[in-house]
Amino acid sequence: MSRVARARAAETAAKIIMGLATAGILATALFFLAYLLYRGLPAISLGFLTEMPMKRMTAGGIYPVIMGTLYLIAGTAVFAVPVGVAAGVYLAEYAPRNGWTRIIRLAIANMAGVPSIVYGLFGLSLFVIQLKLGVSLLAGSLTLAALTLPVIITTTEEALRQIPSDLRHASLALGATQLRTIVRVVLPAAAPNIVTGSILGLSRAAGETAPILFTAVTFFAPLPSSWSDKVMALPYHIYIMATQPAKPAPHIVWGSALVLVGIVSAVNIAAATWRSAQRKRIRW
Amino acid sequence: MTKSPGIRHRRLGRSAISRAAESVVGTLIGLSGWVAILILGAIAAFLFVSSARALREVGLGPMLTGEVWFPTSAHPKFGLLPAITGSLWVTVVALAVCVPFGVAAAVFISEFTWGRTKELLKSVIEFMAAIPSVVYGLLGLALLVPRVKVVFGLETGLTAFTAGLVVGIMALPTIVSISEDALRSVPKDLREGSLALGNTRWQTAYKVIVPSAASGIFAAVMLGLGRAIGETMVVLMLSGNRNEIAAAAFMPAKTLPGLVAGEMGETIRGGLHQSALFVAGLVLFTITFVVNLAADLVLEKQRRRWRR
């Protein structure tokens, strides 16, 4: 065979092998999704989403679980977004190009890789025990906020970097201070990207179990009325119900799992769609 | 705030309040830049504080090499070796799954797909990354555990192997996206030059692109490794919970994250058992910290190398 023919044959073989690998990954993902829908859809009904659980979690709905997750996310946002955006602003607009800044960036990247159970231990040690917050919505929110911080910082910094410098220079030339430029000109311009990225980060936090295991959740709790209440949350609910030795109500587990994946997916898709719509609108 | 401008009445400069507010906000922003270092340091510090009792009473050496973990006996034993080896097995299986598939898929998506197919594939990978780990655990329980038991003729499907499979699947998106980033950051000129010289796309890929992106791909694998070691819910739900050192991957095993998550609820606050679990957490944190730091340094170097 000529060299060219051999090379082409090798390419075809390689494409087949790599294509199979990729197809394998896709097939696994789609199969998982299909199975989740297959087991979970029968459980979903309006009642499931809006009623309280009954008969020791074997009937009724998961309303407090869903609300608990939403409360946790809101709490996380309260702590993570202001600090994260401020840190992102610092990195993009103020930070000098020196070794310290490099260490800050390495720390942020490292934080992103810390296992979620370690965040849970951190939250237990600092918030629950040392600061005596107890197992509570507050402790859980703070723990999840620490977990989400690197994502928000990174997304804010990248969003700010995408804004062309001309806008900053124009504002400064007109006499505004750097801070006013950032607050009135740059941040609003970068806001869509910051918001999308933060929402995506928060949706990831919504699915985390380990950080809230010993900081916020309990098997059954009414809707929280204060920061110091324990909450129910979807990931924990799924975990507990999935690992019971007897499984009296499998549809509740699968329904909860589908609701969680549904929320996370819906948020991701909405955020991504909004972001591409914004991108088409604004042309630098 | 300045009054509305009439040129004659324009108040130049800013009021004292506005200047003070600016410096306060400026300081807050400056401080928040350091929050990452602060939190990372706080994690290490508080892990240490809560591990202190076990470190004092049992000692790090005996814990790392101890072969028995029996916290509830009259003479409690806190050997972490079973958990460490369990984690090792899970990670080995996970890497065996996610590295070949992940890198192959990354090369395929980066070099052999374009336009809408590429976008679609990348979206599916992103979607996989968004699925919460507890859902992966649930799916593994329902789909893999019974099959593994049957296919391999085991006593139970709850093994390190099963957990490793699912952890590998979970780590795939990480490896694929970071490898794909590395491949994409190779300048177009190299690709076009190679093709212009008559190489096929495949020859270009394995002779030029992949070697150039090699450090980035390596970093992707390390980050995937870090994820695999630290994954908690899947191992908690799927790896079984045997108190002995697993001799092979097809046996139930404890893992570091699973140990901590599984037993923390049963400990007394401030007790020795709880402190020992914090030591396990500390070990886990140290391992992932080192792995992630190495990977991030490699990525940093690669970014600087290809800076346009």
Coordinates of C-alpha atoms in Angstrom, one line a residue:
Chain A
M1 CA 0.0 0.0 0.0
S2 CA 1.3 3.5 -0.7
R3 CA 2.1 5.7 2.2
V4 CA -0.8 7.9 1.5
A5 CA -3.2 5.0 1.4
R6 CA -1.8 3.7 4.6
A7 CA -2.1 7.0 6.3
R8 CA -5.7 7.3 5.2
A9 CA -6.5 3.8 6.4
A10 CA -4.9 4.7 9.8
E11 CA -7.0 7.8 9.9
T12 CA -10.2 5.9 9.3
A13 CA -9.3 3.4 11.9
A14 CA -8.5 6.1 14.4
K15 CA -11.7 7.9 13.7
I16 CA -13.7 4.8 14.2
I17 CA -12.1 4.1 17.5
M18 CA -12.3 7.6 18.9
G19 CA -15.8 7.9 17.5
L20 CA -16.8 4.8 19.3
A21 CA -15.3 6.2 22.5
T22 CA -17.3 9.4 22.1
A23 CA -20.4 7.5 21.2
G24 CA -20.0 5.3 24.2
I25 CA -19.9 8.4 26.5
L26 CA -23.0 9.9 24.8
A27 CA -24.8 6.6 24.9
T28 CA -24.1 6.2 28.6
A29 CA -25.3 9.8 29.4
L30 CA -28.4 9.4 27.3
F31 CA -29.2 6.0 28.8
F32 CA -28.9 7.3 32.3
L33 CA -31.2 10.2 31.4
A34 CA -33.7 7.9 29.8
Y35 CA -33.7 5.6 32.8
L36 CA -34.2 8.5 35.1
L37 CA -37.1 9.7 33.1
Y38 CA -38.5 6.2 32.9
R39 CA -38.5 5.7 36.7
G40 CA -39.1 9.2 37.7
L41 CA -41.8 10.6 35.4
P42 CA -44.6 8.4 36.8
A43 CA -44.0 10.0 40.2
I44 CA -44.3 13.6 39.1
S45 CA -47.6 15.2 39.6
L46 CA -48.7 18.6 40.8
G47 CA -49.4 17.0 44.2
F48 CA -46.0 15.5 44.4
L49 CA -44.5 19.0 44.0
T50 CA -46.7 20.8 46.3
E51 CA -47.7 18.5 49.1
M52 CA -46.1 17.7 52.3
P53 CA -44.8 14.1 52.8
M54 CA -47.1 11.7 54.5
K55 CA -47.0 8.3 56.0
R56 CA -43.3 8.5 56.9
M57 CA -42.2 9.5 53.4
T58 CA -44.0 6.8 51.6
A59 CA -46.7 9.0 50.2
G60 CA -47.5 12.6 49.6
G61 CA -45.2 15.1 48.1
I62 CA -41.8 16.6 48.5
Y63 CA -42.8 20.3 48.8
P64 CA -40.7 21.0 51.9
V65 CA -37.7 19.3 50.3
I66 CA -37.9 21.4 47.2
M67 CA -38.4 24.6 49.3
G68 CA -35.5 23.6 51.5
T69 CA -33.2 23.4 48.6
L70 CA -34.4 26.7 47.3
Y71 CA -33.8 28.3 50.7
L72 CA -30.3 26.9 50.8
I73 CA -29.5 28.2 47.3
A74 CA -30.9 31.6 48.3
G75 CA -28.8 31.6 51.4
T76 CA -25.7 30.6 49.5
A77 CA -26.3 33.4 47.0
V78 CA -26.6 36.0 49.7
F79 CA -23.1 35.1 50.9
A80 CA -21.3 34.0 47.8
V81 CA -22.3 36.5 45.2
P82 CA -21.3 39.8 46.9
V83 CA -17.9 38.4 48.0
G84 CA -17.3 36.5 44.8
V85 CA -18.1 39.4 42.5
A86 CA -16.0 41.8 44.7
A87 CA -13.1 39.4 44.5
G88 CA -13.6 39.0 40.7
V89 CA -13.6 42.8 40.4
Y90 CA -10.4 43.0 42.4
L91 CA -8.7 40.4 40.2
A92 CA -9.8 42.0 36.9
E93 CA -9.5 45.7 37.7
Y94 CA -7.1 46.2 40.6
A95 CA -4.7 43.4 41.1
P96 CA -1.1 44.1 40.3
R97 CA 0.7 41.5 38.2
N98 CA 2.9 40.1 40.9
G99 CA 3.6 36.9 42.8
W100 CA 0.8 37.6 45.4
T101 CA -1.8 37.8 42.7
R102 CA -0.5 34.6 41.2
I103 CA -0.9 32.9 44.6
I104 CA -4.4 34.2 44.8
R105 CA -5.3 32.7 41.5
L106 CA -3.7 29.4 42.4
A107 CA -5.7 29.4 45.7
I108 CA -8.9 30.0 43.7
A109 CA -8.1 27.2 41.3
N110 CA -7.3 24.9 44.2
M111 CA -10.5 25.8 46.1
A112 CA -12.4 24.6 43.0
G113 CA -10.8 21.1 43.4
V114 CA -11.3 20.6 47.1
P115 CA -13.6 17.7 47.7
S116 CA -17.1 18.6 48.7
I117 CA -16.8 16.4 51.8
V118 CA -13.9 18.5 53.0
Y119 CA -16.0 21.6 52.7
G120 CA -18.6 19.7 54.8
L121 CA -16.0 19.0 57.4
F122 CA -14.8 22.6 57.3
G123 CA -18.4 23.8 57.7
L124 CA -18.9 21.4 60.6
S125 CA -15.8 22.5 62.3
L126 CA -16.1 26.3 61.8
F127 CA -19.7 27.1 61.5
V128 CA -21.5 24.4 63.4
I129 CA -19.1 23.8 66.2
Q130 CA -16.8 26.8 66.7
L131 CA -19.2 29.5 65.8
K132 CA -22.0 27.6 67.5
L133 CA -24.4 28.0 64.7
G134 CA -25.5 24.4 65.0
V135 CA -26.9 22.4 62.2
S136 CA -28.8 25.1 60.5
L137 CA -29.8 26.8 57.3
L138 CA -27.2 29.4 58.1
A139 CA -24.3 27.0 58.5
G140 CA -25.3 25.1 55.4
S141 CA -25.5 28.3 53.4
L142 CA -22.1 29.5 54.5
T143 CA -20.6 26.1 53.7
L144 CA -22.1 26.0 50.3
A145 CA -21.1 29.6 49.8
A146 CA -17.4 28.7 50.4
L147 CA -17.9 25.9 47.9
T148 CA -19.4 28.2 45.2
L149 CA -17.0 31.1 45.7
P150 CA -14.3 30.0 43.2
V151 CA -16.9 29.6 40.5
I152 CA -18.3 33.1 41.0
I153 CA -14.9 34.7 41.2
T154 CA -13.7 33.0 38.0
T155 CA -16.8 33.8 36.1
T156 CA -16.8 37.5 37.2
E157 CA -13.2 38.0 36.4
E158 CA -13.6 36.5 32.9
A159 CA -16.8 38.5 32.3
L160 CA -15.0 41.7 33.2
R161 CA -12.0 40.9 31.1
Q162 CA -14.2 40.6 28.1
I163 CA -15.3 44.2 28.3
P164 CA -13.1 46.3 26.0
S165 CA -10.8 48.7 27.6
D166 CA -12.1 51.6 25.5
L167 CA -15.2 51.8 27.7
R168 CA -13.0 52.1 30.8
H169 CA -10.8 54.7 29.2
A170 CA -13.7 56.8 28.0
S171 CA -15.2 56.8 31.4
L172 CA -11.9 57.7 33.1
A173 CA -11.3 60.4 30.5
L174 CA -14.6 62.0 31.4
G175 CA -13.4 62.3 35.0
A176 CA -14.9 59.3 36.7
T177 CA -12.9 57.5 39.3
Q178 CA -11.9 53.9 38.8
L179 CA -14.5 52.7 41.2
R180 CA -17.3 54.7 39.6
T181 CA -16.2 53.4 36.2
I182 CA -16.4 49.9 37.5
V183 CA -19.7 50.3 39.2
R184 CA -21.5 52.4 36.6
V185 CA -19.9 51.2 33.3
V186 CA -18.0 48.0 33.4
L187 CA -20.1 45.9 35.8
P188 CA -23.4 46.7 34.1
A189 CA -21.9 45.7 30.8
A190 CA -20.6 42.4 32.2
A191 CA -23.7 41.7 34.3
P192 CA -25.3 39.2 32.0
N193 CA -22.3 37.0 32.0
I194 CA -21.8 37.4 35.7
V195 CA -25.4 36.5 36.4
T196 CA -25.4 33.5 34.1
G197 CA -22.1 32.2 35.6
S198 CA -23.3 32.7 39.1
I199 CA -26.6 31.0 38.5
L200 CA -24.7 28.0 37.0
G201 CA -22.5 27.8 40.0
L202 CA -25.4 28.0 42.4
S203 CA -27.2 25.3 40.5
R204 CA -24.2 23.1 41.0
A205 CA -24.3 23.9 44.7
A206 CA -28.0 22.8 44.7
G207 CA -27.0 19.3 43.8
E208 CA -24.3 18.9 46.5
T209 CA -25.0 16.5 49.3
A210 CA -21.7 16.2 51.2
P211 CA -21.4 19.8 52.3
I212 CA -24.8 19.9 53.8
L213 CA -24.8 16.4 55.4
F214 CA -23.6 17.6 58.7
T215 CA -24.3 21.3 58.5
A216 CA -27.9 21.8 57.4
V217 CA -30.1 18.9 56.7
T218 CA -32.2 16.5 58.6
F219 CA -34.6 13.8 57.4
F220 CA -37.8 15.6 58.2
A221 CA -38.2 19.2 59.0
P222 CA -41.0 21.7 58.4
L223 CA -40.4 24.7 56.2
P224 CA -37.6 26.8 57.8
S225 CA -38.8 29.9 59.5
S226 CA -35.4 31.3 60.5
W227 CA -31.7 31.0 59.7
S228 CA -31.2 28.5 62.6
D229 CA -33.7 25.9 61.5
K230 CA -32.7 22.6 60.0
V231 CA -33.9 22.1 56.5
M232 CA -34.7 19.3 54.1
A233 CA -32.9 19.2 50.8
L234 CA -33.3 17.3 47.6
P235 CA -29.9 15.7 47.4
Y236 CA -30.0 14.5 51.0
H237 CA -33.5 13.3 50.6
I238 CA -32.5 11.2 47.6
Y239 CA -29.5 9.8 49.4
I240 CA -31.4 8.8 52.5
M241 CA -34.3 7.2 50.6
A242 CA -32.0 5.4 48.2
T243 CA -30.0 3.8 50.9
Q244 CA -32.8 2.5 53.1
P245 CA -32.7 -1.3 53.3
A246 CA -36.4 -1.6 52.7
K247 CA -37.8 0.5 49.8
P248 CA -41.4 1.0 50.4
A249 CA -41.8 3.9 48.0
P250 CA -39.2 3.9 45.2
H251 CA -41.2 6.3 43.1
I252 CA -40.5 9.0 45.7
V253 CA -36.8 8.5 45.3
W254 CA -36.8 8.6 41.5
G255 CA -39.3 11.5 41.5
S256 CA -37.0 13.5 43.7
A257 CA -34.0 12.7 41.6
L258 CA -35.9 13.7 38.5
V259 CA -37.0 17.0 40.1
L260 CA -33.4 17.7 41.1
V261 CA -32.0 17.0 37.7
G262 CA -34.9 18.9 36.2
I263 CA -34.2 22.0 38.2
V264 CA -30.5 21.9 37.5
S265 CA -31.0 21.3 33.8
A266 CA -33.7 23.9 33.4
V267 CA -31.5 26.5 35.1
N268 CA -28.5 25.5 33.0
I269 CA -30.5 25.6 29.8
A270 CA -32.2 28.9 30.7
A271 CA -28.9 30.5 31.6
A272 CA -27.1 29.3 28.5
T273 CA -30.0 30.4 26.2
W274 CA -30.2 33.8 27.9
R275 CA -26.4 34.3 27.6
S276 CA -26.4 33.5 23.8
A277 CA -29.3 35.9 23.3
Q278 CA -27.4 38.6 25.1
R279 CA -24.4 37.9 23.1
K280 CA -26.2 38.4 19.9
R281 CA -27.7 41.7 21.2
I282 CA -24.5 43.3 22.4
R283 CA -21.7 43.7 19.8
W284 CA -18.5 45.2 20.9
Chain B
M1 CA -23.8 63.5 44.4
T2 CA -23.0 66.5 42.2
K3 CA -25.9 68.8 41.5
S4 CA -27.3 68.8 38.1
P5 CA -25.0 70.8 35.8
G6 CA -25.6 74.4 34.9
I7 CA -22.1 75.3 33.8
R8 CA -22.0 78.3 36.1
H9 CA -23.1 76.3 39.1
R10 CA -21.2 73.0 38.5
R11 CA -19.7 71.7 41.7
L12 CA -16.3 70.3 40.7
G13 CA -14.8 67.4 42.5
R14 CA -16.7 65.0 44.8
S15 CA -18.2 65.5 48.2
A16 CA -16.4 64.2 51.2
I17 CA -19.1 61.5 51.7
S18 CA -18.7 60.2 48.2
R19 CA -14.9 60.1 48.6
A20 CA -15.2 58.3 51.9
A21 CA -17.7 55.8 50.4
E22 CA -15.3 55.2 47.6
S23 CA -12.4 54.4 49.8
V24 CA -14.5 52.1 52.0
V25 CA -15.8 50.2 49.0
G26 CA -12.3 50.1 47.5
T27 CA -10.9 48.6 50.6
L28 CA -13.6 46.0 50.8
I29 CA -12.9 45.0 47.2
G30 CA -9.2 44.8 47.9
L31 CA -9.8 42.6 50.9
S32 CA -12.2 40.3 49.1
G33 CA -9.4 39.5 46.7
W34 CA -7.7 37.6 49.4
V35 CA -10.8 35.7 50.5
A36 CA -9.7 32.6 48.5
I37 CA -6.4 32.4 50.3
L38 CA -8.2 33.0 53.6
I39 CA -10.7 30.3 53.1
L40 CA -8.2 27.7 51.9
G41 CA -6.0 28.5 54.9
A42 CA -9.1 28.3 57.1
I43 CA -10.0 24.9 55.8
A44 CA -6.6 23.6 56.6
A45 CA -6.6 25.3 60.0
F46 CA -9.9 24.0 61.1
L47 CA -9.3 20.5 59.9
F48 CA -6.2 20.6 62.0
V49 CA -8.0 22.0 65.0
S50 CA -10.6 19.2 64.9
S51 CA -8.0 16.5 64.2
A52 CA -5.9 17.6 67.1
R53 CA -7.3 15.1 69.6
A54 CA -6.9 12.1 67.4
L55 CA -3.4 13.2 66.3
R56 CA -2.4 13.5 69.9
E57 CA -3.9 10.4 71.3
V58 CA -3.4 8.0 68.4
G59 CA -0.8 9.6 66.2
L60 CA -0.6 10.2 62.5
G61 CA 1.8 7.4 61.8
P62 CA -0.2 4.7 63.5
M63 CA -3.3 6.0 61.7
L64 CA -1.8 6.0 58.3
T65 CA -0.4 2.5 58.6
G66 CA -3.0 1.0 60.9
E67 CA -4.8 -1.9 59.3
V68 CA -7.8 -2.0 61.4
W69 CA -10.6 0.6 61.7
F70 CA -12.7 -0.3 64.6
P71 CA -13.9 2.9 66.4
T72 CA -16.6 1.3 68.4
S73 CA -14.7 -1.4 70.2
A74 CA -13.5 -1.2 73.8
H75 CA -10.0 -0.6 72.6
P76 CA -10.9 1.5 69.5
K77 CA -8.6 1.2 66.5
F78 CA -8.2 4.0 64.0
G79 CA -6.2 2.5 61.2
L80 CA -6.8 4.4 57.9
L81 CA -5.1 1.9 55.6
P82 CA -8.3 0.1 54.6
A83 CA -9.8 3.4 53.6
I84 CA -6.7 4.5 51.8
T85 CA -6.4 1.3 49.8
G86 CA -10.2 1.4 49.1
S87 CA -9.8 4.9 47.7
L88 CA -6.9 3.8 45.7
W89 CA -8.8 1.0 44.1
V90 CA -11.8 3.2 43.3
T91 CA -9.4 5.8 41.8
V92 CA -7.5 3.2 39.7
V93 CA -10.8 1.8 38.2
A94 CA -12.1 5.4 37.6
L95 CA -8.9 6.4 35.8
A96 CA -8.9 3.3 33.7
V97 CA -12.4 4.3 32.5
C98 CA -12.1 8.1 32.2
V99 CA -8.6 8.6 30.8
P100 CA -8.8 6.5 27.6
F101 CA -12.4 7.4 26.9
G102 CA -12.0 11.0 27.9
V103 CA -8.8 11.8 26.0
A104 CA -10.1 9.9 22.9
A105 CA -13.3 11.8 23.0
A106 CA -11.5 15.1 23.6
V107 CA -9.3 14.6 20.6
F108 CA -12.2 13.4 18.5
I109 CA -14.4 16.4 19.4
S110 CA -11.5 18.9 19.0
E111 CA -10.0 17.7 15.8
F112 CA -12.7 15.7 13.9
T113 CA -15.9 17.5 14.5
W114 CA -17.0 21.0 13.5
G115 CA -19.9 23.4 13.9
R116 CA -23.2 22.0 15.1
T117 CA -22.0 18.5 15.8
K118 CA -19.2 19.9 18.0
E119 CA -21.6 22.2 19.8
L120 CA -24.0 19.4 20.4
L121 CA -21.3 17.1 21.7
K122 CA -19.9 19.7 24.0
S123 CA -23.4 20.4 25.3
V124 CA -24.0 16.8 26.2
I125 CA -20.7 16.7 28.0
E126 CA -21.6 19.8 30.0
F127 CA -24.9 18.3 30.8
M128 CA -23.2 15.2 32.2
A129 CA -21.2 17.5 34.4
A130 CA -24.3 19.1 35.8
I131 CA -25.9 15.9 37.1
P132 CA -25.5 15.8 40.8
S133 CA -23.4 13.0 42.3
V134 CA -26.2 11.6 44.4
V135 CA -28.2 11.0 41.2
Y136 CA -25.2 9.2 39.7
G137 CA -25.1 7.1 42.8
L138 CA -28.8 6.3 42.5
L139 CA -28.4 5.3 38.9
G140 CA -25.4 3.2 39.8
L141 CA -27.4 1.4 42.5
A142 CA -30.3 0.7 40.2
L143 CA -28.4 -0.2 37.0
L144 CA -24.9 -1.3 37.8
V145 CA -24.9 -3.0 41.2
P146 CA -27.1 -5.9 40.2
R147 CA -25.3 -6.3 36.8
V148 CA -21.8 -6.3 38.3
K149 CA -22.9 -8.9 40.8
V150 CA -24.2 -11.1 38.0
V151 CA -21.5 -10.5 35.4
F152 CA -18.6 -11.1 37.8
G153 CA -20.3 -13.7 40.0
L154 CA -19.8 -11.8 43.2
E155 CA -21.5 -12.0 46.6
T156 CA -22.6 -8.4 46.2
G157 CA -22.5 -5.8 43.6
L158 CA -21.4 -3.1 46.1
T159 CA -17.7 -3.1 45.3
A160 CA -14.9 -0.7 44.8
F161 CA -15.1 -1.6 41.1
T162 CA -18.7 -0.5 40.8
A163 CA -18.0 2.7 42.6
G164 CA -14.9 3.2 40.4
L165 CA -17.0 2.8 37.2
V166 CA -19.4 5.5 38.2
V167 CA -16.7 7.8 39.5
G168 CA -14.9 7.4 36.2
I169 CA -18.1 8.3 34.3
M170 CA -18.4 11.4 36.6
A171 CA -14.9 12.4 36.0
L172 CA -15.3 12.2 32.2
P173 CA -16.6 15.7 31.6
T174 CA -13.7 17.2 33.5
I175 CA -11.1 15.4 31.5
V176 CA -12.9 16.0 28.2
S177 CA -13.4 19.7 28.6
I178 CA -10.0 20.6 30.0
S179 CA -8.3 18.4 27.4
E180 CA -10.4 20.0 24.7
D181 CA -9.4 23.4 26.0
A182 CA -5.7 22.4 25.8
L183 CA -6.1 21.1 22.3
R184 CA -8.0 24.2 21.2
S185 CA -5.3 26.5 22.5
V186 CA -2.7 25.0 20.2
P187 CA -2.3 27.8 17.6
K188 CA -4.0 27.3 14.3
D189 CA -0.8 27.7 12.3
L190 CA 0.6 24.5 13.6
R191 CA -2.5 22.6 12.5
E192 CA -2.7 24.3 9.1
G193 CA 1.0 23.9 8.5
S194 CA 0.9 20.2 9.1
L195 CA -2.1 19.8 6.9
A196 CA -0.5 21.9 4.2
L197 CA 2.5 19.5 4.3
G198 CA 0.2 16.6 3.4
N199 CA -0.5 15.1 6.8
T200 CA -3.9 13.6 7.3
R201 CA -6.0 15.0 10.1
W202 CA -5.1 12.0 12.3
Q203 CA -1.4 12.4 11.6
T204 CA -1.7 16.0 12.5
A205 CA -3.5 15.1 15.6
Y206 CA -1.1 12.6 17.0
K207 CA 2.2 14.1 15.6
V208 CA 1.6 17.8 16.2
I209 CA -1.5 18.8 18.2
V210 CA -1.6 16.2 21.0
P211 CA 2.2 16.5 21.8
S212 CA 1.8 20.3 21.9
A213 CA -1.2 20.0 24.2
A214 CA 0.4 17.2 26.2
S215 CA 0.9 19.2 29.4
G216 CA -2.7 20.5 29.3
I217 CA -4.0 17.0 28.8
F218 CA -1.8 15.8 31.6
A219 CA -3.2 18.5 33.8
A220 CA -6.7 17.5 32.8
V221 CA -6.0 13.9 33.9
M222 CA -4.6 15.1 37.2
L223 CA -7.7 17.2 37.8
G224 CA -9.9 14.3 36.9
L225 CA -7.8 12.2 39.4
G226 CA -8.4 14.8 42.1
R227 CA -12.1 14.7 41.4
A228 CA -12.1 10.9 41.5
I229 CA -10.3 10.8 44.9
G230 CA -12.6 13.2 46.5
E231 CA -16.0 12.0 45.2
T232 CA -18.1 11.2 48.2
M233 CA -21.7 10.3 47.4
V234 CA -21.0 7.7 44.8
V235 CA -18.5 5.8 46.9
L236 CA -20.8 6.1 49.9
M237 CA -23.6 4.5 48.1
L238 CA -21.8 2.0 45.9
S239 CA -18.6 0.8 47.4
G240 CA -20.0 -1.3 50.1
N241 CA -18.5 -0.9 53.6
R242 CA -16.1 -3.6 54.5
N243 CA -13.8 -3.2 57.4
E244 CA -10.9 -4.9 55.9
I245 CA -8.3 -4.0 53.4
A246 CA -9.7 -4.9 50.0
A247 CA -7.4 -7.2 48.2
A248 CA -8.9 -6.6 44.9
A249 CA -11.2 -4.1 43.3
F250 CA -14.1 -6.6 43.1
M251 CA -14.7 -6.5 46.9
P252 CA -16.5 -4.1 49.1
A253 CA -14.2 -1.4 50.4
K254 CA -14.2 1.7 52.5
T255 CA -12.9 4.9 51.1
L256 CA -11.7 8.0 52.7
P257 CA -14.6 10.2 51.7
G258 CA -17.1 7.4 52.3
L259 CA -15.7 6.8 55.7
V260 CA -16.1 10.4 56.8
A261 CA -19.5 10.9 55.3
G262 CA -20.8 7.6 56.6
E263 CA -19.7 7.6 60.2
M264 CA -19.7 11.3 61.1
G265 CA -23.4 11.2 61.9
E266 CA -22.7 8.6 64.6
T267 CA -20.0 10.3 66.5
I268 CA -20.1 12.4 69.6
R269 CA -19.1 16.0 69.2
G270 CA -15.5 16.4 70.4
G271 CA -15.0 12.7 70.7
L272 CA -12.1 10.7 69.6
H273 CA -14.0 9.0 66.8
Q274 CA -15.0 12.3 65.4
S275 CA -11.5 13.6 65.6
A276 CA -10.2 10.5 63.8
L277 CA -12.7 11.2 61.0
F278 CA -11.3 14.7 60.8
V279 CA -7.8 13.2 60.4
A280 CA -9.2 11.2 57.4
G281 CA -10.5 14.4 56.0
L282 CA -7.2 16.1 56.5
V283 CA -5.4 13.3 54.7
L284 CA -7.9 13.6 51.8
F285 CA -7.5 17.4 51.7
T286 CA -3.7 17.1 51.6
I287 CA -3.8 14.6 48.8
T288 CA -6.2 16.6 46.6
F289 CA -4.4 19.9 47.5
V290 CA -1.1 18.5 46.2
V291 CA -2.6 16.9 43.1
N292 CA -4.6 20.0 42.2
L293 CA -1.7 22.4 42.9
A294 CA 0.5 20.3 40.5
A295 CA -2.2 20.3 37.8
D296 CA -2.8 24.1 38.2
L297 CA 0.9 24.9 37.9
V298 CA 1.1 22.8 34.8
L299 CA -1.9 24.6 33.3
E300 CA -0.5 27.9 34.2
K301 CA 2.7 27.2 32.5
Q302 CA 0.9 26.0 29.4
R303 CA -1.2 29.1 29.3
R304 CA 1.8 31.3 29.4
R305 CA 3.5 29.3 26.7
W306 CA 0.7 29.8 24.3
R307 CA -0.2 33.3 25.2
R308 CA -1.0 35.2 22.0

